[in-house]
Amino acid sequence: MTEHIELTHRQQRAFQPNKLSAPRSFCIPPIIQQTANPAPLLLEIGAGKGKHALSFAAEHPDQHLIAIERTRNKFDAFAKLAERQALPNLDAIHADAIAWIVHAIEPNSIAKIFILYPNPEQHNPNQQWLNMPFFEFLLSRLQVGGEIILATNIESYMDNAEQQATKVWCLPNERYKVPQDSQRTHFEVKYLARGEICWELCMRKPAGYNTRFDQWQANLSTHKS
């Protein structure tokens, strides 16, 4: 299985992390540099106004969530709430997720990644997460046995994600319908209230999984907070 995974990856256009500069005002949260009994580290990409991040961190004090949002007005709303709640196990990050992850996250260090209701990019499918070369880099940051949780209300997006997870990325995965009473994000609340079906795909990184970025790491020593 390992050989099959490696060959499949090498058929994809390679992501080039060395060409990405660190985001403006970049710094690394202290949790990433802790070595003594650190809490499991999780990522949320596209946190919006922080509804899921804030509730998850409050409900899971034994896990540390780094939640990244690029859009300024959404992040400002998130940051205000995060400051008010002052959860010690939550870092709210205003940055482009791809550049930030490249420069901040070490290989094999993330226990779980949430990508909840991303832009469906219906007119530019190459920008859908599982269609991007960056997805291989993201997998290199995930621990063996770690999970990526993807949610969307667009069935065609989920159909493609499920196919890519299975055929291209060779990830064990399970697809679910999101329960009607789920309220993880503002989008999820809105879609379910309209009677839409929301879908979730849980992907797991198996033992023996190899990427071209398992040893690649940015020079973190120049970006200490």
Short mmCIF file of C-alpha atoms in Angstrom, two decimals:
data_model
loop_
_atom_site.label_atom_id
_atom_site.label_comp_id
_atom_site.label_asym_id
_atom_site.label_seq_id
_atom_site.Cartn_x
_atom_site.Cartn_y
_atom_site.Cartn_z
CA MET A 1 0.00 0.00 0.00
CA THR A 2 2.85 2.41 0.79
CA GLU A 3 4.29 2.01 -2.71
CA HIS A 4 0.90 2.68 -4.26
CA ILE A 5 0.50 5.86 -2.18
CA GLU A 6 3.93 7.16 -3.16
CA LEU A 7 3.38 6.53 -6.88
CA THR A 8 -0.04 8.18 -6.78
CA HIS A 9 1.40 11.31 -5.19
CA ARG A 10 4.20 11.55 -7.70
CA GLN A 11 1.68 11.68 -10.51
CA GLN A 12 0.41 15.00 -9.10
CA ARG A 13 2.00 18.39 -9.73
CA ALA A 14 4.29 19.05 -6.78
CA PHE A 15 3.56 21.88 -4.37
CA GLN A 16 6.53 24.27 -3.93
CA PRO A 17 6.60 25.49 -0.33
CA ASN A 18 9.98 27.18 -0.74
CA LYS A 19 8.36 29.80 -3.01
CA LEU A 20 5.96 31.05 -0.33
CA SER A 21 6.98 33.94 1.92
CA ALA A 22 5.83 34.07 5.51
CA PRO A 23 2.65 36.12 6.07
CA ARG A 24 2.94 39.72 7.22
CA SER A 25 3.47 40.10 10.99
CA PHE A 26 4.08 36.36 11.16
CA CYS A 27 4.78 34.76 14.51
CA ILE A 28 4.45 31.25 15.89
CA PRO A 29 2.14 30.53 18.84
CA PRO A 30 4.03 29.26 21.89
CA ILE A 31 2.14 25.94 21.83
CA ILE A 32 3.96 24.93 18.65
CA GLN A 33 7.36 25.30 20.31
CA GLN A 34 6.47 23.53 23.53
CA THR A 35 8.11 20.15 23.97
CA ALA A 36 7.03 19.15 27.49
CA ASN A 37 3.72 17.28 27.41
CA PRO A 38 2.01 19.50 24.83
CA ALA A 39 -1.72 19.16 24.29
CA PRO A 40 -2.87 17.59 21.01
CA LEU A 41 -2.62 20.27 18.35
CA LEU A 42 -5.54 20.89 15.96
CA LEU A 43 -6.05 23.25 13.02
CA GLU A 44 -9.13 24.95 11.62
CA ILE A 45 -8.76 26.42 8.14
CA GLY A 46 -11.25 29.17 7.30
CA ALA A 47 -12.58 29.82 10.80
CA GLY A 48 -14.89 32.65 9.75
CA LYS A 49 -16.22 34.54 12.77
CA GLY A 50 -15.05 31.77 15.05
CA LYS A 51 -18.30 30.04 16.04
CA HIS A 52 -16.87 26.53 15.75
CA ALA A 53 -13.41 27.43 17.07
CA LEU A 54 -14.73 29.10 20.21
CA SER A 55 -17.22 26.37 21.08
CA PHE A 56 -14.76 23.56 20.30
CA ALA A 57 -12.00 25.07 22.43
CA ALA A 58 -14.41 25.62 25.31
CA GLU A 59 -15.65 22.03 25.14
CA HIS A 60 -12.20 20.44 24.71
CA PRO A 61 -9.82 22.13 27.18
CA ASP A 62 -7.34 19.25 26.84
CA GLN A 63 -6.78 20.03 23.14
CA HIS A 64 -5.24 23.14 21.55
CA LEU A 65 -6.88 24.63 18.46
CA ILE A 66 -5.21 27.02 16.04
CA ALA A 67 -7.96 28.66 13.95
CA ILE A 68 -6.96 30.57 10.81
CA GLU A 69 -9.08 33.13 8.96
CA ARG A 70 -7.94 35.24 6.00
CA THR A 71 -10.82 37.73 5.57
CA ARG A 72 -10.26 40.83 7.69
CA ASN A 73 -13.85 41.61 8.78
CA LYS A 74 -14.54 37.99 9.73
CA PHE A 75 -11.27 37.72 11.63
CA ASP A 76 -11.89 40.98 13.51
CA ALA A 77 -15.25 39.64 14.72
CA PHE A 78 -13.58 36.34 15.70
CA ALA A 79 -10.69 38.08 17.47
CA LYS A 80 -13.03 40.20 19.60
CA LEU A 81 -14.92 37.15 20.80
CA ALA A 82 -11.70 35.21 21.38
CA GLU A 83 -10.28 38.05 23.46
CA ARG A 84 -13.47 38.22 25.51
CA GLN A 85 -13.51 34.48 26.20
CA ALA A 86 -9.74 34.28 26.73
CA LEU A 87 -9.54 30.55 26.16
CA PRO A 88 -5.96 29.39 26.85
CA ASN A 89 -6.24 26.54 24.34
CA LEU A 90 -7.21 28.68 21.33
CA ASP A 91 -5.06 30.77 18.99
CA ALA A 92 -6.86 32.96 16.45
CA ILE A 93 -4.65 33.66 13.44
CA HIS A 94 -5.26 36.27 10.72
CA ALA A 95 -3.39 34.99 7.67
CA ASP A 96 -3.57 33.10 4.43
CA ALA A 97 -3.75 29.52 5.66
CA ILE A 98 -1.44 28.02 3.05
CA ALA A 99 1.48 30.38 3.66
CA TRP A 100 0.99 30.28 7.42
CA ILE A 101 0.93 26.49 7.60
CA VAL A 102 4.04 26.22 5.43
CA HIS A 103 6.03 28.48 7.76
CA ALA A 104 4.56 27.52 11.13
CA ILE A 105 3.63 23.85 11.24
CA GLU A 106 6.13 21.03 11.62
CA PRO A 107 5.79 17.65 9.90
CA ASN A 108 3.65 15.00 11.59
CA SER A 109 2.46 17.38 14.32
CA ILE A 110 -1.30 17.95 13.84
CA ALA A 111 -3.88 15.60 15.31
CA LYS A 112 -6.92 16.92 13.42
CA ILE A 113 -7.74 19.50 10.75
CA PHE A 114 -11.16 21.09 10.26
CA ILE A 115 -12.16 22.53 6.88
CA LEU A 116 -15.79 23.48 7.47
CA TYR A 117 -17.84 24.91 4.59
CA PRO A 118 -14.99 26.23 2.43
CA ASN A 119 -15.59 28.36 -0.65
CA PRO A 120 -16.85 25.77 -3.16
CA GLU A 121 -14.85 27.37 -6.02
CA GLN A 122 -17.45 26.11 -8.49
CA HIS A 123 -15.96 28.18 -11.32
CA ASN A 124 -12.38 27.26 -10.42
CA PRO A 125 -12.34 23.64 -9.22
CA ASN A 126 -8.53 23.58 -9.17
CA GLN A 127 -8.84 25.69 -6.01
CA GLN A 128 -10.92 23.12 -4.16
CA TRP A 129 -8.85 21.78 -1.28
CA LEU A 130 -8.47 18.16 -2.38
CA ASN A 131 -7.68 19.24 -5.95
CA MET A 132 -4.74 21.42 -4.92
CA PRO A 133 -1.09 20.27 -4.81
CA PHE A 134 -0.96 21.91 -1.36
CA PHE A 135 -3.15 19.10 -0.01
CA GLU A 136 -0.14 16.76 -0.12
CA PHE A 137 1.83 19.23 2.01
CA LEU A 138 -1.09 19.46 4.42
CA LEU A 139 -1.08 15.67 4.77
CA SER A 140 2.61 15.78 5.66
CA ARG A 141 1.77 17.98 8.67
CA LEU A 142 -0.87 15.50 9.89
CA GLN A 143 0.07 12.80 12.39
CA VAL A 144 -0.35 9.14 11.52
CA GLY A 145 -3.91 8.34 12.52
CA GLY A 146 -4.82 12.02 12.36
CA GLU A 147 -8.02 13.17 10.70
CA ILE A 148 -9.18 15.84 8.28
CA ILE A 149 -12.84 16.82 8.64
CA LEU A 150 -14.38 18.47 5.58
CA ALA A 151 -17.97 19.75 5.56
CA THR A 152 -20.04 21.29 2.76
CA ASN A 153 -23.64 21.77 1.69
CA ILE A 154 -22.77 21.26 -1.99
CA GLU A 155 -23.16 17.63 -2.99
CA SER A 156 -20.98 17.89 -6.11
CA TYR A 157 -18.15 19.32 -4.01
CA MET A 158 -18.47 16.43 -1.59
CA ASP A 159 -18.67 13.88 -4.44
CA ASN A 160 -15.39 15.20 -5.83
CA ALA A 161 -13.73 15.35 -2.41
CA GLU A 162 -14.70 11.77 -1.66
CA GLN A 163 -13.37 10.60 -5.02
CA GLN A 164 -10.10 12.51 -4.63
CA ALA A 165 -9.61 11.24 -1.08
CA THR A 166 -10.01 7.66 -2.26
CA LYS A 167 -8.41 7.58 -5.71
CA VAL A 168 -5.75 10.29 -5.58
CA TRP A 169 -4.76 10.63 -1.93
CA CYS A 170 -5.46 7.01 -0.92
CA LEU A 171 -6.99 8.01 2.40
CA PRO A 172 -9.43 5.83 4.33
CA ASN A 173 -12.56 7.96 4.56
CA GLU A 174 -16.19 7.97 5.62
CA ARG A 175 -18.96 10.23 4.42
CA TYR A 176 -21.88 11.31 6.60
CA LYS A 177 -24.93 13.53 6.54
CA VAL A 178 -24.57 16.27 9.14
CA PRO A 179 -27.30 15.98 11.83
CA GLN A 180 -30.11 18.49 11.43
CA ASP A 181 -29.48 19.95 14.89
CA SER A 182 -25.77 20.61 14.31
CA GLN A 183 -24.68 24.23 14.83
CA ARG A 184 -20.91 24.23 14.34
CA THR A 185 -20.71 27.27 12.05
CA HIS A 186 -22.95 30.14 10.98
CA PHE A 187 -23.10 28.62 7.49
CA GLU A 188 -24.13 25.25 8.88
CA VAL A 189 -26.93 26.79 10.93
CA LYS A 190 -28.21 28.68 7.88
CA TYR A 191 -28.06 25.73 5.48
CA LEU A 192 -29.75 23.29 7.83
CA ALA A 193 -32.45 25.84 8.71
CA ARG A 194 -33.26 26.05 5.00
CA GLY A 195 -33.71 22.30 4.91
CA GLU A 196 -30.54 21.62 2.92
CA ILE A 197 -28.48 18.49 3.35
CA CYS A 198 -24.98 19.13 4.67
CA TRP A 199 -22.24 16.56 4.16
CA GLU A 200 -19.16 15.66 6.15
CA LEU A 201 -16.13 13.67 5.01
CA CYS A 202 -13.77 12.26 7.62
CA MET A 203 -10.37 11.31 6.18
CA ARG A 204 -7.68 9.50 8.15
CA LYS A 205 -3.92 9.30 7.54
CA PRO A 206 -2.94 5.62 7.69
CA ALA A 207 0.28 4.10 8.95
CA GLY A 208 3.01 3.96 6.32
CA TYR A 209 1.71 7.03 4.49
CA ASN A 210 4.43 8.95 2.66
CA THR A 211 4.52 12.36 1.00
CA ARG A 212 7.25 14.37 -0.70
CA PHE A 213 7.26 16.80 2.25
CA ASP A 214 7.70 14.51 5.24
CA GLN A 215 11.16 15.96 5.96
CA TRP A 216 10.60 19.50 4.62
CA GLN A 217 10.48 22.21 7.25
CA ALA A 218 10.77 26.00 7.19
CA ASN A 219 13.37 27.68 9.34
CA LEU A 220 11.19 28.25 12.42
CA SER A 221 14.01 29.71 14.49
CA THR A 222 13.71 33.07 12.69
CA HIS A 223 10.02 33.46 13.57
CA LYS A 224 9.81 32.89 17.29
CA SER A 225 7.10 34.90 19.04
#
